[in-house]
mmCIF file of C-alpha atoms in Angstrom:
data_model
loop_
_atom_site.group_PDB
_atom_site.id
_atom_site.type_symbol
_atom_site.label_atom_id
_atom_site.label_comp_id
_atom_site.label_asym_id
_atom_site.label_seq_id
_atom_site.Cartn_x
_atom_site.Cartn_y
_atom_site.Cartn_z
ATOM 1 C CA UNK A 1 -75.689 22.406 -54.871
ATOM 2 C CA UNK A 2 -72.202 21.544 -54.778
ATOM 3 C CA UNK A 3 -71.332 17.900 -55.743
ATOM 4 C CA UNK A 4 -67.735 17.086 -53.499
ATOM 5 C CA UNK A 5 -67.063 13.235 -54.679
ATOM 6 C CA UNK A 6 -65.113 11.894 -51.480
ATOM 7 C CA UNK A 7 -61.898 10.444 -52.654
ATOM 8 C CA UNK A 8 -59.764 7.851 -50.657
ATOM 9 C CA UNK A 9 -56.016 7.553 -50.990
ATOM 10 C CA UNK A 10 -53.397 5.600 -48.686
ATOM 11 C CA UNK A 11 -50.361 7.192 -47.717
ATOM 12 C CA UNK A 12 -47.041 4.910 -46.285
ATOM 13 C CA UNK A 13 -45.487 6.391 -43.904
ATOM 14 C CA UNK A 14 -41.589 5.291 -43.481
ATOM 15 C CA UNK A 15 -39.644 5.893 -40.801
ATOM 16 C CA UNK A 16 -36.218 5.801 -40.983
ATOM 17 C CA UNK A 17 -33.322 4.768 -38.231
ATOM 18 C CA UNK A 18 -32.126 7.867 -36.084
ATOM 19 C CA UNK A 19 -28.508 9.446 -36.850
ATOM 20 C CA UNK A 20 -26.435 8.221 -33.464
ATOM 21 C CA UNK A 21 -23.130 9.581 -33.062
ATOM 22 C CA UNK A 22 -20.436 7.245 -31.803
ATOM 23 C CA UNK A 23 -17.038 9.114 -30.494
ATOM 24 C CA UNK A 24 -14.468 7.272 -28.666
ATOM 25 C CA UNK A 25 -13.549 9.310 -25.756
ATOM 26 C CA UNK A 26 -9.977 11.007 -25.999
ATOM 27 C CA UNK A 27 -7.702 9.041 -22.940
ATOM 28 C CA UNK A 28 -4.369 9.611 -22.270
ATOM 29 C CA UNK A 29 -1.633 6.893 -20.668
ATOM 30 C CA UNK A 30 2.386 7.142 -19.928
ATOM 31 C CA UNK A 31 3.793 5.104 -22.245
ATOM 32 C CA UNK A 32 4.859 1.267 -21.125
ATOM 33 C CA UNK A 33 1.431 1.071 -19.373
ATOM 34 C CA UNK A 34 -1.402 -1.519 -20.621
ATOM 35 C CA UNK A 35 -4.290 0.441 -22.616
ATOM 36 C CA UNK A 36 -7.764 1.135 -20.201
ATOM 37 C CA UNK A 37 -10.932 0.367 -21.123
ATOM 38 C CA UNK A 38 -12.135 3.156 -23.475
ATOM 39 C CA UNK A 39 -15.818 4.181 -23.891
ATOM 40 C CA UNK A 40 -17.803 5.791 -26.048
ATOM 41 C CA UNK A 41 -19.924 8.985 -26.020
ATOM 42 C CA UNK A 42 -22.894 9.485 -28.196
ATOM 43 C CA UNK A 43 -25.188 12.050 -29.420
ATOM 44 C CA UNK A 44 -28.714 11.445 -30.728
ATOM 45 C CA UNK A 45 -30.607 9.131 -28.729
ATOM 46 C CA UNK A 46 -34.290 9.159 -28.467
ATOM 47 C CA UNK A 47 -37.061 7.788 -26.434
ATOM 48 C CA UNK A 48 -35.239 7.968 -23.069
ATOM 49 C CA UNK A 49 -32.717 5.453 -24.942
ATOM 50 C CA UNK A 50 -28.683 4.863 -23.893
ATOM 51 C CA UNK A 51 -26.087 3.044 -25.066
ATOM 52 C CA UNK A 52 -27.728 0.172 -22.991
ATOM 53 C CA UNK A 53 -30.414 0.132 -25.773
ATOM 54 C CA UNK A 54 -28.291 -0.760 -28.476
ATOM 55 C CA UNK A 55 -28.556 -4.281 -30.097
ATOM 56 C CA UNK A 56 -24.672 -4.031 -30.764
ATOM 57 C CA UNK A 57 -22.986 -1.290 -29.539
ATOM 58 C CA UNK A 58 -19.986 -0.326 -31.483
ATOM 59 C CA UNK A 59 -16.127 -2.089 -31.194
ATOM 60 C CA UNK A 60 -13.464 0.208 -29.929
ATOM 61 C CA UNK A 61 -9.871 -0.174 -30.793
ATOM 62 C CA UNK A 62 -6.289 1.618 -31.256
ATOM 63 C CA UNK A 63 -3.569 0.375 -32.544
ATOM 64 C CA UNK A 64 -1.028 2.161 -29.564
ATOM 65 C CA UNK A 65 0.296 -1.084 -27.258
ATOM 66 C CA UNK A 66 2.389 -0.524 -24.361
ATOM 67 C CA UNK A 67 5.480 -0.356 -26.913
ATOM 68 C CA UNK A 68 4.066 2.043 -28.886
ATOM 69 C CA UNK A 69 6.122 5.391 -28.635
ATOM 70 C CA UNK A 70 5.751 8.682 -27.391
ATOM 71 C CA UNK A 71 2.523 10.228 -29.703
ATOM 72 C CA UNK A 72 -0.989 10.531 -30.851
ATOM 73 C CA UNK A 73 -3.178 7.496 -31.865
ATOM 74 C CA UNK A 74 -6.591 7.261 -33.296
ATOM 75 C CA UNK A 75 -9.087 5.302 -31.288
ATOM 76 C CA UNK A 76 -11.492 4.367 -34.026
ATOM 77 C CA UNK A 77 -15.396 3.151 -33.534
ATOM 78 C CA UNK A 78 -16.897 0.476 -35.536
ATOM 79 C CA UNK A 79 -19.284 -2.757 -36.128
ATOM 80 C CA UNK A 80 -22.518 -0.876 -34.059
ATOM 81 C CA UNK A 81 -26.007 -1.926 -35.402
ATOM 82 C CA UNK A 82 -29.214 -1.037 -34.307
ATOM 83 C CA UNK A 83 -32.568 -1.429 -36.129
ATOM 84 C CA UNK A 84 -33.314 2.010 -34.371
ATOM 85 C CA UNK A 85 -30.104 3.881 -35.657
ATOM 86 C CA UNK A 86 -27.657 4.929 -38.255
ATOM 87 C CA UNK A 87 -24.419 4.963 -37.075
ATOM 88 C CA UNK A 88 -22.073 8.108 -38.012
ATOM 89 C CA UNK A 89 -18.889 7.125 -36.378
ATOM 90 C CA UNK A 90 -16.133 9.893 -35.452
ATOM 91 C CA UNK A 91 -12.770 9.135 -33.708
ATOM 92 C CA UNK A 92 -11.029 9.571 -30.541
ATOM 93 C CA UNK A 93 -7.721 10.202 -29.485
ATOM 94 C CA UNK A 94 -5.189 8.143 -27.733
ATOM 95 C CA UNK A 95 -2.380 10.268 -26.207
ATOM 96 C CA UNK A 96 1.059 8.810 -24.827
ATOM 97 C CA UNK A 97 3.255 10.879 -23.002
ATOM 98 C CA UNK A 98 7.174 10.192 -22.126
ATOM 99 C CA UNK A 99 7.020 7.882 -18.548
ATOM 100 C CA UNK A 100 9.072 8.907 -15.976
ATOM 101 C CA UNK A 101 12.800 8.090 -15.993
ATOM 102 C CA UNK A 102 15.069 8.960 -12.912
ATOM 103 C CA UNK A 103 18.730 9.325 -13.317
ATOM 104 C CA UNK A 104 21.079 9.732 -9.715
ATOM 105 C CA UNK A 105 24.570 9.052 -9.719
ATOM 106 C CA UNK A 106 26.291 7.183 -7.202
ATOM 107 C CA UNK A 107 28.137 8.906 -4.252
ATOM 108 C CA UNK A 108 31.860 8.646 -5.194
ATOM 109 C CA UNK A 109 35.332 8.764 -3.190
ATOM 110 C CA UNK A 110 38.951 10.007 -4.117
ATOM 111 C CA UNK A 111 41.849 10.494 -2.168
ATOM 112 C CA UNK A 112 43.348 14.445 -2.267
ATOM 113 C CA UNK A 113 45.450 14.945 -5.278
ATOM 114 C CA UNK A 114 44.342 12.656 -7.924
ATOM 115 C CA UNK A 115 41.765 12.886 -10.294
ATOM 116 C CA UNK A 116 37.776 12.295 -10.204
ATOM 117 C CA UNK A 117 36.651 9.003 -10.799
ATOM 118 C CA UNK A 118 34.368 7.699 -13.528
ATOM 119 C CA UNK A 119 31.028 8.670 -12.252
ATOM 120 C CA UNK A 120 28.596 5.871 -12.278
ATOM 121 C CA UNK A 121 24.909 6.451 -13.263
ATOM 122 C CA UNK A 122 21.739 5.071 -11.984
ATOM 123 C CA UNK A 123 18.564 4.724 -13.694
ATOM 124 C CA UNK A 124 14.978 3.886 -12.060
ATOM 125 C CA UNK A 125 11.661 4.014 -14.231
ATOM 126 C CA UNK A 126 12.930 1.861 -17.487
ATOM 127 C CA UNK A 127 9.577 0.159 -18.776
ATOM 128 C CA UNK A 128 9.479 -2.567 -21.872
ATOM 129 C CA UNK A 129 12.383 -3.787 -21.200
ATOM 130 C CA UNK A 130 14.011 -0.628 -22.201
ATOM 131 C CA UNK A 131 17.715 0.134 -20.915
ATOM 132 C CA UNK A 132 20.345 2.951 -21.181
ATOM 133 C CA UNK A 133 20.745 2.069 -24.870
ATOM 134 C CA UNK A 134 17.130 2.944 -25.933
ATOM 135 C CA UNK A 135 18.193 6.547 -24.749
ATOM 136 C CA UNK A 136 18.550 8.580 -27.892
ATOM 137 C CA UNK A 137 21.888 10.439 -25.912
ATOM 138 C CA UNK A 138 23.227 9.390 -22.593
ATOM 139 C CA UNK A 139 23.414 11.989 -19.429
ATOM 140 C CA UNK A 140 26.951 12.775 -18.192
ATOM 141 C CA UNK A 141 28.320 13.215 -14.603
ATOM 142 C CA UNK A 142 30.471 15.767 -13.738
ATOM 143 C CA UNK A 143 32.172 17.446 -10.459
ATOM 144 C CA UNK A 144 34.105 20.443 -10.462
ATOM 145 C CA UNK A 145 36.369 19.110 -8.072
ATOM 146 C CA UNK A 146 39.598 19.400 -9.646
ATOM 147 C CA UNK A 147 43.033 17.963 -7.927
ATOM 148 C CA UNK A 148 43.735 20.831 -5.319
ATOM 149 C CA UNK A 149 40.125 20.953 -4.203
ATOM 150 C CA UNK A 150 40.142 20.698 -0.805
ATOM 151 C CA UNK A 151 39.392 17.258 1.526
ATOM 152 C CA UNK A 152 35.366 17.654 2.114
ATOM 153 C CA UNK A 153 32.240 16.638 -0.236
ATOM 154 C CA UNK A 154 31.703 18.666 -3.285
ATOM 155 C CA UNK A 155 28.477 17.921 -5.360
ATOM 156 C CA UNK A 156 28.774 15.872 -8.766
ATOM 157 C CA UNK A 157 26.076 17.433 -11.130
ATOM 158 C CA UNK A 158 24.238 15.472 -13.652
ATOM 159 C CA UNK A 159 22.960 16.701 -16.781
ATOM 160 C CA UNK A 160 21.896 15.916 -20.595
ATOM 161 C CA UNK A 161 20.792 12.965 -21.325
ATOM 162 C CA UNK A 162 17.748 12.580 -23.882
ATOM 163 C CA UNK A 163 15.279 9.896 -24.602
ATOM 164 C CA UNK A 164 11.764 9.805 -27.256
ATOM 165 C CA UNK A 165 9.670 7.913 -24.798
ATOM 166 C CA UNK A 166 11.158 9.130 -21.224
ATOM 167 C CA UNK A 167 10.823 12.297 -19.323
ATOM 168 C CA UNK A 168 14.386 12.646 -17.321
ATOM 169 C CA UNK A 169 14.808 13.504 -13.697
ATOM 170 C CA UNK A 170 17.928 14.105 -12.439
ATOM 171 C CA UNK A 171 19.771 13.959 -9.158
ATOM 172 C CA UNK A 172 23.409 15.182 -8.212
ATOM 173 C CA UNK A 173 25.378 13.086 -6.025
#
């Protein structure tokens, strides 16, 4: 006969929180505008859980305002807890592209024979209180009228002009 003594022994099991993934969602917005709500993707749920499951889902921020120029800003994750998880947190991406800045000049009048008048400029899209002095180089107007053109309209062309936060569009007169 074989003599098998039975022997007990008592295993602990431990269970430890799920790796979640918490990424800020790239956005973009033209720069002057207020920041929109970001959210947050994750990867690694389990049990038919969401983000709705979460005890404290994590805090989203960037540090981009509506000032903030023309570039790339991290949108960083943080503060999420969750007896469930273990938070790995990656970042996000804030983009701000140049707003929209339209430049016309006014219609202008001479008499035949004398010379072209200082062409006046006008801007529409200035945001943050910005004004033709925040442009880093100021368009010009120019016609190529000169004093024997003829009595009739002839188109005054605008061009140059350049600005770090503004996308020019111009218009001749």
């Amino acid at each position: 006969t074989v003599n098998n003594p039975v022997t007990s022994a008592t295993v602990t099991l431990v269970v430890e929180p799920k790796v979640l993934l918490a990424q800020p969602v790239d956005m973009e917005r033209v720069y002057g505008e207020e920041n929109a709500s970001i959210d947050c993707a994750y990867l690694g749920f389990v049990q038919g859980e969401d983000r709705d499951d979460l005890e404290t889902p994590p805090v989203l921020s960037t540090d981009a305002e509506p000032g903030s120029p023309v570039g790339k800003y991290s949108i960083v994750a943080s503060g999420a807890s969750d007896p469930n998880y273990q938070f790995d947190y990656l970042l996000g991406v804030l983009t701000i592209p140049p707003a929209p800045l339209s430049v016309s000049v006014e219609d202008a009048y001479r008499d035949y024979g004398e010379a072209n008048p200082e062409f006046a400029l006008t801007y529409s899209g200035f945001v943050n209180g910005d004004g033709p002095d925040d442009l880093l180089a100021l368009p010009t107007a120019w016609c190529d009228a000169d004093l024997d053109a003829p009595p009739g309209q002839h188109p005054v062309t605008v061009e140059g002009g350049m600005a770090a936060n503004y996308s020019l569009a111009r218009s001749p007169g």
